[in-house]
Short mmCIF file of C-alpha atoms and ligand atoms in Angstrom, two decimals:
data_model
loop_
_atom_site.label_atom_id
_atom_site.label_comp_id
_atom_site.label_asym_id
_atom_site.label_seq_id
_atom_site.Cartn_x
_atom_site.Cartn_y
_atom_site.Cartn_z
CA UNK A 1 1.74 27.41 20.63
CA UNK A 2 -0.12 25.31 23.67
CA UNK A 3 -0.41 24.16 26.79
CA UNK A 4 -0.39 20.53 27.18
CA UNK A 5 -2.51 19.10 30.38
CA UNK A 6 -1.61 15.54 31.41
CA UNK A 7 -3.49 13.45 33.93
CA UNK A 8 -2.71 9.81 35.10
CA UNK A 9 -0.49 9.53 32.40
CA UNK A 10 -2.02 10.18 29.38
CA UNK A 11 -2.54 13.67 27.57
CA UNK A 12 -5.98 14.91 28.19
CA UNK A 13 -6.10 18.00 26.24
CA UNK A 14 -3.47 20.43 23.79
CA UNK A 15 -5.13 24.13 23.52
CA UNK A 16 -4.05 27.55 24.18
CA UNK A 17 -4.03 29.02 27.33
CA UNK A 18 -5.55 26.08 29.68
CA UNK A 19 -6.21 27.21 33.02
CA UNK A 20 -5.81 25.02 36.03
CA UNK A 21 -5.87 24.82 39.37
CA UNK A 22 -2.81 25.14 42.18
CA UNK A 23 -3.15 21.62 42.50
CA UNK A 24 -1.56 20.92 39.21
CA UNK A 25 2.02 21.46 38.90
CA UNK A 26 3.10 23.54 36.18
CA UNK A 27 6.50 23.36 33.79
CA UNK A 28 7.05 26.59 32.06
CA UNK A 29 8.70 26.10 28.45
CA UNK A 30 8.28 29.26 27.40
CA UNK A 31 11.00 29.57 24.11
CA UNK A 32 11.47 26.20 24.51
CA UNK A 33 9.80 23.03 22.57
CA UNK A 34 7.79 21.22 23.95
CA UNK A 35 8.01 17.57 21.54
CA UNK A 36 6.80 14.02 21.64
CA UNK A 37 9.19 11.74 23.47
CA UNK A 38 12.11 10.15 21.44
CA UNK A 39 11.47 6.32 20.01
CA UNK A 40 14.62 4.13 19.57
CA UNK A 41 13.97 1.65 17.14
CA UNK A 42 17.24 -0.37 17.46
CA UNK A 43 18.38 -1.31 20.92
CA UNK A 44 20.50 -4.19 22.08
CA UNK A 45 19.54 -4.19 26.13
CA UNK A 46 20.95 -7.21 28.06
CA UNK A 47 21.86 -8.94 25.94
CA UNK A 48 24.18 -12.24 25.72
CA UNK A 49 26.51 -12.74 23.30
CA UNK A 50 27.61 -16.62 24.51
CA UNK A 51 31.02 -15.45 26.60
CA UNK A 52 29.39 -11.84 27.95
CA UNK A 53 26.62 -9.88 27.91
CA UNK A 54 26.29 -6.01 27.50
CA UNK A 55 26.66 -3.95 30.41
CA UNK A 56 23.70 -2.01 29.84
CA UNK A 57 20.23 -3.66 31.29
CA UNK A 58 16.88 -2.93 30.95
CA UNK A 59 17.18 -0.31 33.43
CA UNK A 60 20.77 1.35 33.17
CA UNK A 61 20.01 1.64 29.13
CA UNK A 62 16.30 2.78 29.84
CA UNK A 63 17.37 5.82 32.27
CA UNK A 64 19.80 6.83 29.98
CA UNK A 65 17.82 6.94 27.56
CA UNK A 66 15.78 8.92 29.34
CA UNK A 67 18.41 11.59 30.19
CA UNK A 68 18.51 12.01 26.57
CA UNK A 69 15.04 12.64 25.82
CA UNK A 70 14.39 8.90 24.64
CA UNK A 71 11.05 7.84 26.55
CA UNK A 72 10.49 4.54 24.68
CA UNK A 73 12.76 1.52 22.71
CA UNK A 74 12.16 -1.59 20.98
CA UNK A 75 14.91 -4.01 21.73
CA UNK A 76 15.74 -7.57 19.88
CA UNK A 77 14.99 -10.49 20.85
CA UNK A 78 17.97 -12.33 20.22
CA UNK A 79 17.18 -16.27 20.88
CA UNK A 80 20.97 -18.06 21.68
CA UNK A 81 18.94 -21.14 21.04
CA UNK A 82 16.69 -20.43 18.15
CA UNK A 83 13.75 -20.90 20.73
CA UNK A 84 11.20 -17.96 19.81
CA UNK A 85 9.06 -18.72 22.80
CA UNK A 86 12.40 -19.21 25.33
CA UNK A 87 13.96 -16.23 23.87
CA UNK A 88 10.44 -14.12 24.64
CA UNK A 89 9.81 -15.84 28.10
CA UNK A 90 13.92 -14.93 28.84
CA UNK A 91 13.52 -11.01 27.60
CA UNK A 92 10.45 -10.66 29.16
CA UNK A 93 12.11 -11.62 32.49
CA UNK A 94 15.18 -9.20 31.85
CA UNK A 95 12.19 -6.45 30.99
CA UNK A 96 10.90 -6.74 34.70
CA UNK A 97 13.32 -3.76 35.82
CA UNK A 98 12.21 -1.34 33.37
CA UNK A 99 11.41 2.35 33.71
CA UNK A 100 10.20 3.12 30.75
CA UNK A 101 7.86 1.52 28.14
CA UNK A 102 9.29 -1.06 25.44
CA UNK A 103 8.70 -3.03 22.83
CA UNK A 104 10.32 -6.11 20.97
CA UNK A 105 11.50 -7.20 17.58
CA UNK A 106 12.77 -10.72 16.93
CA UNK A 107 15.14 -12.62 15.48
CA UNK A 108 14.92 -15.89 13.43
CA UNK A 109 17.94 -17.33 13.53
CA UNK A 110 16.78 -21.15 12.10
CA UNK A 111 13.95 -22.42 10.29
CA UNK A 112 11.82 -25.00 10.83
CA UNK A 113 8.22 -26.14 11.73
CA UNK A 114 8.43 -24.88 15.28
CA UNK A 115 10.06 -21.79 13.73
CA UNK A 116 7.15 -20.90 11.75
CA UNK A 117 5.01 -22.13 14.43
CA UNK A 118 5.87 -19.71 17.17
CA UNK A 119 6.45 -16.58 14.73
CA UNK A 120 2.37 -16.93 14.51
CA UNK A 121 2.09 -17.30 18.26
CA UNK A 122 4.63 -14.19 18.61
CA UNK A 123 2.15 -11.97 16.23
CA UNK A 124 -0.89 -13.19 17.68
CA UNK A 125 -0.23 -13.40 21.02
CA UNK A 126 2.72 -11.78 21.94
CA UNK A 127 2.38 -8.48 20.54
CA UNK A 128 5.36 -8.29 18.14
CA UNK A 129 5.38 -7.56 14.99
CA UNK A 130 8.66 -7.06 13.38
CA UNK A 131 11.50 -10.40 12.67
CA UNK A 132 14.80 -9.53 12.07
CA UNK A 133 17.01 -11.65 9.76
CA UNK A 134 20.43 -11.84 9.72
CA UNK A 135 22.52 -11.68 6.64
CA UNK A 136 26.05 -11.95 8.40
CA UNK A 137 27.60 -13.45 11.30
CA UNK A 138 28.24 -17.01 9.44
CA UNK A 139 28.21 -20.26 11.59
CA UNK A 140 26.09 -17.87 14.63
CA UNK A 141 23.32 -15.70 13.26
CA UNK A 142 23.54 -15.93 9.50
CA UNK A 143 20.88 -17.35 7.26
CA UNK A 144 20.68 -18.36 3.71
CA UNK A 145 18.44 -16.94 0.88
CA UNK A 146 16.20 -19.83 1.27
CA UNK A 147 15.00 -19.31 4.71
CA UNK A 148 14.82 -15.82 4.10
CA UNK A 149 12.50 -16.47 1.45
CA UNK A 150 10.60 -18.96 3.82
CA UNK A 151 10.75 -16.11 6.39
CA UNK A 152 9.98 -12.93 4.57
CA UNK A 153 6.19 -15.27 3.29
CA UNK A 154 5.86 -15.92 6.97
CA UNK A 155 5.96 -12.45 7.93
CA UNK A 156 3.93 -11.83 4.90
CA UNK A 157 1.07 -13.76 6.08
CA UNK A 158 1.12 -12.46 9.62
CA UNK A 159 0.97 -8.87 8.57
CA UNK A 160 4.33 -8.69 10.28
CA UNK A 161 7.26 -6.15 9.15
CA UNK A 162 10.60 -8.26 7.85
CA UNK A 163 13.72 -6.85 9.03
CA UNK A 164 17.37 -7.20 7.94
CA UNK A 165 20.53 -7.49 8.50
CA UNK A 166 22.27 -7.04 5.52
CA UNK A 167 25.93 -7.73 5.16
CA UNK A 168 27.14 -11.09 2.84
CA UNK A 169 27.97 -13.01 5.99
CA UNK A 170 29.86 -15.66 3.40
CA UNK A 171 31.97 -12.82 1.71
CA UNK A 172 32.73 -10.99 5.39
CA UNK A 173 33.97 -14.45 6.65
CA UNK A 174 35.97 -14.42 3.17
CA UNK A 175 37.36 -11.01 4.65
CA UNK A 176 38.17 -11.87 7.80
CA UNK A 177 40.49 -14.90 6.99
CA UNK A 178 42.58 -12.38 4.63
CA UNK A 179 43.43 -10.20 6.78
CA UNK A 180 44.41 -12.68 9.48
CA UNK A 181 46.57 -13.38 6.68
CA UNK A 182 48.03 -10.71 6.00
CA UNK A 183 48.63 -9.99 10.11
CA UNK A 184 45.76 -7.12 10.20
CA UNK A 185 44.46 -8.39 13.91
CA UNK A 186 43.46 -4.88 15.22
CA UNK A 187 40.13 -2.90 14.88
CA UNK A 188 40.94 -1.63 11.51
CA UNK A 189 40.98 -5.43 10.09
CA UNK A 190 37.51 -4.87 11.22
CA UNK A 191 36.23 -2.33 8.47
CA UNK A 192 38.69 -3.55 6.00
CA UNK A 193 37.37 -6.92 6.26
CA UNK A 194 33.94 -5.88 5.60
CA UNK A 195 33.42 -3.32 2.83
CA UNK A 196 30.47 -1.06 1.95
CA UNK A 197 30.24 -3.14 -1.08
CA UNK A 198 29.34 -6.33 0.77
CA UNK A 199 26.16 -4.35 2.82
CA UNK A 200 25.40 -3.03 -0.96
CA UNK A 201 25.19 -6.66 -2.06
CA UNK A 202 23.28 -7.85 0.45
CA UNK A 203 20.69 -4.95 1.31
CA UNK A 204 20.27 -5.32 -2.96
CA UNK A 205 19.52 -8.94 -2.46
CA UNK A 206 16.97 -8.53 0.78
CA UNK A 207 15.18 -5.87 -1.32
CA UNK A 208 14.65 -7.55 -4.64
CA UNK A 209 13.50 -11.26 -2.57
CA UNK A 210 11.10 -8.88 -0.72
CA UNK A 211 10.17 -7.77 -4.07
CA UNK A 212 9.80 -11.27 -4.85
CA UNK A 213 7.29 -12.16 -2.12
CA UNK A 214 5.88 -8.47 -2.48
CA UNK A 215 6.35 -7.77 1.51
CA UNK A 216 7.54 -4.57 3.14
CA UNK A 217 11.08 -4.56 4.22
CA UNK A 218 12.85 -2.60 7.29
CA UNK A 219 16.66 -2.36 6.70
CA UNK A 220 18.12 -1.93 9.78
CA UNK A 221 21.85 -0.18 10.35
CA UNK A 222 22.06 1.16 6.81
CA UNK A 223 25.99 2.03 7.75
CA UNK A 224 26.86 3.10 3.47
CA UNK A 225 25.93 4.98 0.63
CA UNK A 226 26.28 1.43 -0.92
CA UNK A 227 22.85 0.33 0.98
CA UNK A 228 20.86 3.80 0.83
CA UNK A 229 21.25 3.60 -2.81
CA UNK A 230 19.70 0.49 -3.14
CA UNK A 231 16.68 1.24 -0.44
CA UNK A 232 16.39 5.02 -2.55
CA UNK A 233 16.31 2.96 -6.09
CA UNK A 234 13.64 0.83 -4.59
CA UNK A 235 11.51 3.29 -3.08
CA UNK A 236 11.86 5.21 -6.36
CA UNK A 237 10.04 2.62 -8.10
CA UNK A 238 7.28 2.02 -5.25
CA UNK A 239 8.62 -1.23 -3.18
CA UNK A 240 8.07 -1.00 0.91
CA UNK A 241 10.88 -0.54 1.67
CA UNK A 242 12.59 1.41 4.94
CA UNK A 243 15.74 2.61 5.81
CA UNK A 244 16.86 2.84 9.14
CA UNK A 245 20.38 4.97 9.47
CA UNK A 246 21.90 4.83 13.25
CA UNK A 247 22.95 7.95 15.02
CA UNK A 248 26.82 6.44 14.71
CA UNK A 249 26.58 6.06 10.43
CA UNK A 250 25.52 9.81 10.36
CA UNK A 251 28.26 11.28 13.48
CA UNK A 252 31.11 9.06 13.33
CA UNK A 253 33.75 8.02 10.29
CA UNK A 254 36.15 4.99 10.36
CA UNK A 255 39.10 6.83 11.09
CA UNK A 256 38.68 6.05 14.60
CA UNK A 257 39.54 2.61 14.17
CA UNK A 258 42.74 3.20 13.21
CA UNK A 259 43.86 4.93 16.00
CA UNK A 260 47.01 3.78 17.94
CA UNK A 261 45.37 3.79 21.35
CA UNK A 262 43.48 -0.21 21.26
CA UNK A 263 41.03 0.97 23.67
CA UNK A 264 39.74 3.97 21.86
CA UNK A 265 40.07 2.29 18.24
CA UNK A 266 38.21 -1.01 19.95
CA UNK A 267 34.95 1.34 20.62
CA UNK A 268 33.86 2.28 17.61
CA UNK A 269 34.08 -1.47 16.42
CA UNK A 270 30.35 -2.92 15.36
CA UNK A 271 28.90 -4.62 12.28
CA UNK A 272 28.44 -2.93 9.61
CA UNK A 273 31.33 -0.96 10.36
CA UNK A 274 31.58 3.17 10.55
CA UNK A 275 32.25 4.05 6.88
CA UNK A 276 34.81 6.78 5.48
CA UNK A 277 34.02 10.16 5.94
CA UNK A 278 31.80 11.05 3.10
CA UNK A 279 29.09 8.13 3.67
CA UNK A 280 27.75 9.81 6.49
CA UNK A 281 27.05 13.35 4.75
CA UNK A 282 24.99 11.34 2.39
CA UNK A 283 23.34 9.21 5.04
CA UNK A 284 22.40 12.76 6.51
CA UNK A 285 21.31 14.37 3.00
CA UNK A 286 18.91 11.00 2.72
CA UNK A 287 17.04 11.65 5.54
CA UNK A 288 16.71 14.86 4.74
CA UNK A 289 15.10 14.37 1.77
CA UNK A 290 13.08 11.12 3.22
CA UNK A 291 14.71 8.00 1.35
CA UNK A 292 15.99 7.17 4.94
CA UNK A 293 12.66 7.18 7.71
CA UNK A 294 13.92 7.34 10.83
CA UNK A 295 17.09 7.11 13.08
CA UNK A 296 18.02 4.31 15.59
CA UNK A 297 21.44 3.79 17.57
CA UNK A 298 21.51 0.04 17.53
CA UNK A 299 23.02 0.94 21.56
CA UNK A 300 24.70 -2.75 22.38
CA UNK A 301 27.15 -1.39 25.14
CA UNK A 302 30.79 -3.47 25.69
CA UNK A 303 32.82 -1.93 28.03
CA UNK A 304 36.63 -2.12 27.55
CA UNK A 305 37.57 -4.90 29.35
CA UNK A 306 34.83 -6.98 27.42
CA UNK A 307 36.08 -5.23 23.92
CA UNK A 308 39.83 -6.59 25.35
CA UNK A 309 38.61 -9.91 24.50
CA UNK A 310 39.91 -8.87 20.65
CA UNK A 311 43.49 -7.37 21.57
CA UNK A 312 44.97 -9.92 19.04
CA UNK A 313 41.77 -10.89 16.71
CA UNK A 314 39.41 -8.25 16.07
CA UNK A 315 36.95 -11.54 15.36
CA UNK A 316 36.72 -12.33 19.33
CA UNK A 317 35.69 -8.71 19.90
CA UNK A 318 31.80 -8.45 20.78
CA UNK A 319 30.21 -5.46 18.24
CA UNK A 320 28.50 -2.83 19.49
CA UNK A 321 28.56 0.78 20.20
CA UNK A 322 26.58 3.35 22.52
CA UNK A 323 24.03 5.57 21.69
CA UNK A 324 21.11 5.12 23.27
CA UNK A 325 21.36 8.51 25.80
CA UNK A 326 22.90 10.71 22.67
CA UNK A 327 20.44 10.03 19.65
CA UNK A 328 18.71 12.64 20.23
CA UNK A 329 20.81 15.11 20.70
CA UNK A 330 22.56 14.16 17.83
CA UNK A 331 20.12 14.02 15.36
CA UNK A 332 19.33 17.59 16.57
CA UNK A 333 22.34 18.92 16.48
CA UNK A 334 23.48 17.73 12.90
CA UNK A 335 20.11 17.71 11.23
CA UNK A 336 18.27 20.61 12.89
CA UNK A 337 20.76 22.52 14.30
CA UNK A 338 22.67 22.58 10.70
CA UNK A 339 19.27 23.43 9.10
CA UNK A 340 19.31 20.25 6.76
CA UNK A 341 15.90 19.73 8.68
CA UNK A 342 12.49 21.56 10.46
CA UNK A 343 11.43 21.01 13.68
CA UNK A 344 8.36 18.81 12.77
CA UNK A 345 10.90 16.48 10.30
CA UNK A 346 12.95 16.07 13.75
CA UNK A 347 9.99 14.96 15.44
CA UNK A 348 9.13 12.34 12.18
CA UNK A 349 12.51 10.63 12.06
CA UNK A 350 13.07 10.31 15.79
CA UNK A 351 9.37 9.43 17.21
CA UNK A 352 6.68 9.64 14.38
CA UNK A 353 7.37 7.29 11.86
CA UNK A 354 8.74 4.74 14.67
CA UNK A 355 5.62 4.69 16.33
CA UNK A 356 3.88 4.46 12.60
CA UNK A 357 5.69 1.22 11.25
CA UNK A 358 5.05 -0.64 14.21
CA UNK A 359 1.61 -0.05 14.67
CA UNK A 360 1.57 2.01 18.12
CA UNK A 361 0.69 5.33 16.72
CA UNK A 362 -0.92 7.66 18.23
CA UNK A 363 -0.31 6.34 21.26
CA UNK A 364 2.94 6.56 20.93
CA UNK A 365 5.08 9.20 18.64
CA UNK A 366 2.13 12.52 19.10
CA UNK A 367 1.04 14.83 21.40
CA UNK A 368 -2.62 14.38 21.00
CA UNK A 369 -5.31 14.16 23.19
CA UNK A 370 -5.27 10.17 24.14
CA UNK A 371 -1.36 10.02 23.38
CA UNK A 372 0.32 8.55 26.56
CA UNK A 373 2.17 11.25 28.46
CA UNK A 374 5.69 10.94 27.26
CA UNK A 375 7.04 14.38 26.46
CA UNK A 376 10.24 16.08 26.41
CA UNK A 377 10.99 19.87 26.38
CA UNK A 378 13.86 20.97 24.21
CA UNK A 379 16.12 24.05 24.51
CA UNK A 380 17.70 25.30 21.45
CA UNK A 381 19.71 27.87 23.23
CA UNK A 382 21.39 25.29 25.49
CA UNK A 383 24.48 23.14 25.55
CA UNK A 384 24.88 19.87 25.41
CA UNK A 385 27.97 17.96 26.39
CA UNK A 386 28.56 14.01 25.71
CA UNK A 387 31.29 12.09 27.95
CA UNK A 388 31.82 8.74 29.71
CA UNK A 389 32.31 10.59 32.80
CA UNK A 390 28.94 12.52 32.70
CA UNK A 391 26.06 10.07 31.00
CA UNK A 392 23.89 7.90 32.75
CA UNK A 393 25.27 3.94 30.79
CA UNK A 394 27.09 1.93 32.67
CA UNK A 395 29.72 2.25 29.59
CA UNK A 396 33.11 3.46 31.09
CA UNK A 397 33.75 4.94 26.86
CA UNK A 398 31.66 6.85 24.85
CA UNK A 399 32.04 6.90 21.25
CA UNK A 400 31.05 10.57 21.35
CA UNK A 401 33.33 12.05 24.04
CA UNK A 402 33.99 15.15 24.05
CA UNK A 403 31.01 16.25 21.63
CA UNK A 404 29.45 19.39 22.33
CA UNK A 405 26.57 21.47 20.38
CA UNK A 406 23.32 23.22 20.75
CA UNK A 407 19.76 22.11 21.70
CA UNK A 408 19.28 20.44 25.06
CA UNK A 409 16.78 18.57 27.09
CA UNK A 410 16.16 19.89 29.55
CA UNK A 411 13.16 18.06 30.96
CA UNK A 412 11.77 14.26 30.15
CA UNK A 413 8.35 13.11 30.62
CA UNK A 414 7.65 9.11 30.55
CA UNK A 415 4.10 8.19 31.42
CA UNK A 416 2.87 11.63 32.85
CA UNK A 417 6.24 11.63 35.67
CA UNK A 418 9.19 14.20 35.32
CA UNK A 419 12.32 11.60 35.66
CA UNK A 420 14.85 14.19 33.97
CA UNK A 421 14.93 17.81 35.41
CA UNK A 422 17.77 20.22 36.49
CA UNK A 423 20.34 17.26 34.65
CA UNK A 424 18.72 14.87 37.44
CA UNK A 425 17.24 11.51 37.02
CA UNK A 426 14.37 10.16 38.94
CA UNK A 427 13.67 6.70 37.74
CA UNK A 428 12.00 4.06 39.30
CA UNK A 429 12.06 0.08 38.11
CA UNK A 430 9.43 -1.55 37.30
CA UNK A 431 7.43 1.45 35.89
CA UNK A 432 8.11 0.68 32.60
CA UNK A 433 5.42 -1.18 30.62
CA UNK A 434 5.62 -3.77 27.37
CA UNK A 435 3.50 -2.42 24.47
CA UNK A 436 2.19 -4.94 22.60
CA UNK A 437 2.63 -3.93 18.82
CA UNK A 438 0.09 -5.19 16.61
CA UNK A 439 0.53 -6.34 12.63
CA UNK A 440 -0.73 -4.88 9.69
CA UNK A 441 0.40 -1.48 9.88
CA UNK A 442 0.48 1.04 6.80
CA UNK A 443 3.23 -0.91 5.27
CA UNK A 444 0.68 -3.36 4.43
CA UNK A 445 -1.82 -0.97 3.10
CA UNK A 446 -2.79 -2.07 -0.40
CA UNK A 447 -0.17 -4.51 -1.47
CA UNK A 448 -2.49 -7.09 -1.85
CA UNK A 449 -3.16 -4.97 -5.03
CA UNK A 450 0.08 -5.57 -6.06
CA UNK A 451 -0.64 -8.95 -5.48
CA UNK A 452 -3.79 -9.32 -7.65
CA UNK A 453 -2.02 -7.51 -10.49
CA UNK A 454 0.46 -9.86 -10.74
CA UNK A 455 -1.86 -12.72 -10.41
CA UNK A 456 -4.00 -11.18 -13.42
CA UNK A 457 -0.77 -10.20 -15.52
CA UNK A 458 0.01 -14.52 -15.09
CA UNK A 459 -1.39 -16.12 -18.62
CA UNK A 460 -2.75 -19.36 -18.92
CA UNK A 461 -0.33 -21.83 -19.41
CA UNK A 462 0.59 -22.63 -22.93
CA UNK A 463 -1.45 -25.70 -24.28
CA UNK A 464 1.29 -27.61 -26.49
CA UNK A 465 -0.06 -30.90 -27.97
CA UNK A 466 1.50 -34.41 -26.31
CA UNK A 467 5.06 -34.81 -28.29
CA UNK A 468 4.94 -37.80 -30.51
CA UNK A 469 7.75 -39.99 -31.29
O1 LIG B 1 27.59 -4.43 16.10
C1 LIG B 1 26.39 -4.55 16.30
N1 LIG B 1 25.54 -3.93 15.52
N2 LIG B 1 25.94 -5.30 17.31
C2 LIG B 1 24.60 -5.54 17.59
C3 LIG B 1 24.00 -6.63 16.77
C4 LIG B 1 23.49 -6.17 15.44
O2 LIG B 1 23.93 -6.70 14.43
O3 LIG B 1 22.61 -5.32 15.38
ZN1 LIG B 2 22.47 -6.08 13.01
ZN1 LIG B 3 21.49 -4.18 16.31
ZN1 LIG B 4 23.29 11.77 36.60
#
């Protein structure tokens, strides 16, 4: 037990019993715990899909986020026109109104020189170090093996971490044409048109390229057992390779999606799909046992009337569910709260190990002297209660409504300010700040070991004499 003693936003000193004067104020947690601030991982914040964007900004998402104990994100650059430095210059823009600190990832959606090009101007100047590849969304997103060979050595040499989307984007298109076939237009043509199989394929296939070009690999929305047992047979045998579950793969099941209402079956529609019941136990029991890292809510808000845009073809339906305020609470309520987890594992998979991977640690993810002041106090003898009428997104659903359980934040600290107190939010834009995420982090460590072994295990080439005819 200690007292933590903050000044201009940053965490001067953690010992027991610090004294201070009146002119400090003072937050009693007694019986309560006092934790680093939540990191999402996976957040989809304004964010334009071509006919719509999501209705949660910069600073809607950010100060729910904050209600929920979540004091810092990293959000996707998603470039519509492949343009790495117009997709930065555009996010950057949409960042302006933030009140809380963020980070990016980005995607590469195309390769070419420029491509290449600007992922080294990213890393080096730009302070991001993570790509994301996509897998599936054919004719949009998707990629083919070849540039995400060409990628995954790119982010090799920058010290950056590769990312992926893994569904077969070929074999989901495959999918989607059958069941328009067979008159399956609703939001249950959406999981039956993309199996667990097909994320198994492709999160096998991202691994063993990785493998390949001996680079660490972040799997992002691992949505089946299908993918965790490919990232757990991997990690087994020593690869780099993360897991990344989402608080919806470990709360929800599919059933949902089959539900006669279109409006409540259309919210829990995003790629990959909610599994069966059963997936999610195991997703839980993974990161319990640390083949999964950490926990993201890939939050990419679409409000009803946007999610209307699929009433007859679950295909013109933009993907996405919320998250971003309940992620904590969730994973505290089915990980800690059910006693699959401690305190301190809570504190790993929801902060920690974000902050590790992409390089911001210990400024981010600890309570340490130095650490900036983002903090959150925890009561695990209060209530929590998630609904679209109560949170803080400008989502009119909530995939969660109605949940209830124990363990609730009561107070969130983001840079050394209270913004969440007495279930009130006092957030102010433009307080947020970007945090530039260096490469090489301890994903890196040693593999050019790995790389010299191989090199030394490669024999001379076999000296056959000139064939003679
Ligand atoms: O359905 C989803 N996940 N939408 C967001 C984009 C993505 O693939 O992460
Ligand atoms: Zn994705
Ligand atoms: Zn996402
Ligand atoms: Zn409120």
């Amino acid at each position: 037990m200690a007292d933590v003693y903050v000044e201009d936003g940053i965490i001067v000193a953690v010992n027991p019993n610090f004294r201070v004067g009146d002119d400090v104020t003072v937050i009693d947690a007694t019986g309560k715990y006092v934790l680093p601030g939540g990191i999402d991982p996976h957040t989809h914040l304004d964010m334009d899909v071509g006919f719509t964007a999501t209705v949660d900004d910069f600073f809607s998402g950010q100060a729910a986020a904050l209600a929920g104990g979540t004091t810092m994100h990293i959000d996707f650059v998603i470039p519509l026109n492949g343009s790495l430095t117009a997709g930065f210059d555009d996010y950057e823009k949409k960042a302006k109104k933030s009140c809380m600190d963020y980070g990016f990832h980005m995607a590469i959606t195309k390769w070419d020189e420029t491509v290449s090009r600007e992922m080294e101007l990213m890393v080096k100047e730009k302070g991001i170090n993570s790509f994301k590849f996509f897998m599936a969304y054919k004719g949009i997103l998707m990629i083919n093996d070849e540039l995400l060979l060409k990628g995954f050595k790119k982010c090799k040499s920058l010290g950056a971490v590769a990312m992926v989307h893994a569904e077969n984007g070929d074999a989901v298109y495959e999918g989607q044409q059958k069941m328009i076939e067979l008159g399956i237009t609703g939001p249950e043509g959406h999981a039956l048109s993309r199996p667990a199989v097909l994320e198994g394929e492709a999160t096998a296939r991202a691994i063993r390229l990785a493998d390949f070009v001996n680079t660490p690999l972040y799997v992002v929305h691992v949505m089946s057992i299908d993918a965790m047992e490919e990232i757990a047979k991997a990690r087994k045998s020593g690869q780099r390779v993360i897991g990344e579950p989402i608080a919806s793969g470990l709360a929800l099941d599919e059933s949902w999606l089959w539900h006669p209402d279109f409006d409540i079956a259309a919210k829990y529609v995003m790629s990959p799909p909610i599994r069966k019941r059963g997936h999610d136990k195991a997703l839980q029991a993974a990161l319990s046992t640390g083949v999964l890292q950490l926990v993201g809510t890939d939050h990419c808000a679409f409000n009803s009337t946007q999610k209307a845009r699929g009433i007859d073809d679950f295909r013109k339906m933009p993907n996405g569910v919320n998250g971003i305020e309940e992620r904590m609470h969730l994973v505290w309520d089915i990980m800690v709260e059910s006693g699959q987890i401690s305190v301190t594992d809570y504190v790993r998979i929801t902060s920690t190990e974000c902050a590790k991977i992409f390089n911001i640690y210990p400024r981010k993810g600890a309570i340490l002297p130095g650490s900036d002041a983002d903090i959150i106090i925890l009561n695990p003898n209060s209530s929590f209660e998630m609904s679209a009428k109560s949170h803080h997104s400008r989502l009119d659903t909530n995939v969660y409504e109605g949940r209830r359980g124990k363990g609730k934040i009561e107070v969130t600290i983001v840079g050394g300010r209270v913004v969440w107190e007495n279930n009130e939010l006092k957030v102010t834009p433009g307080t947020g700040r970007y945090i530039q995420m260096p490469p090489y982090s301890y994903l890196f460590d040693g593999l050019d070991k790995k790389d010299a072994i191989y090199l030394n295990s490669l024999q001379a080439p076999v000296k056959r004499a000139k064939a003679s005819t």
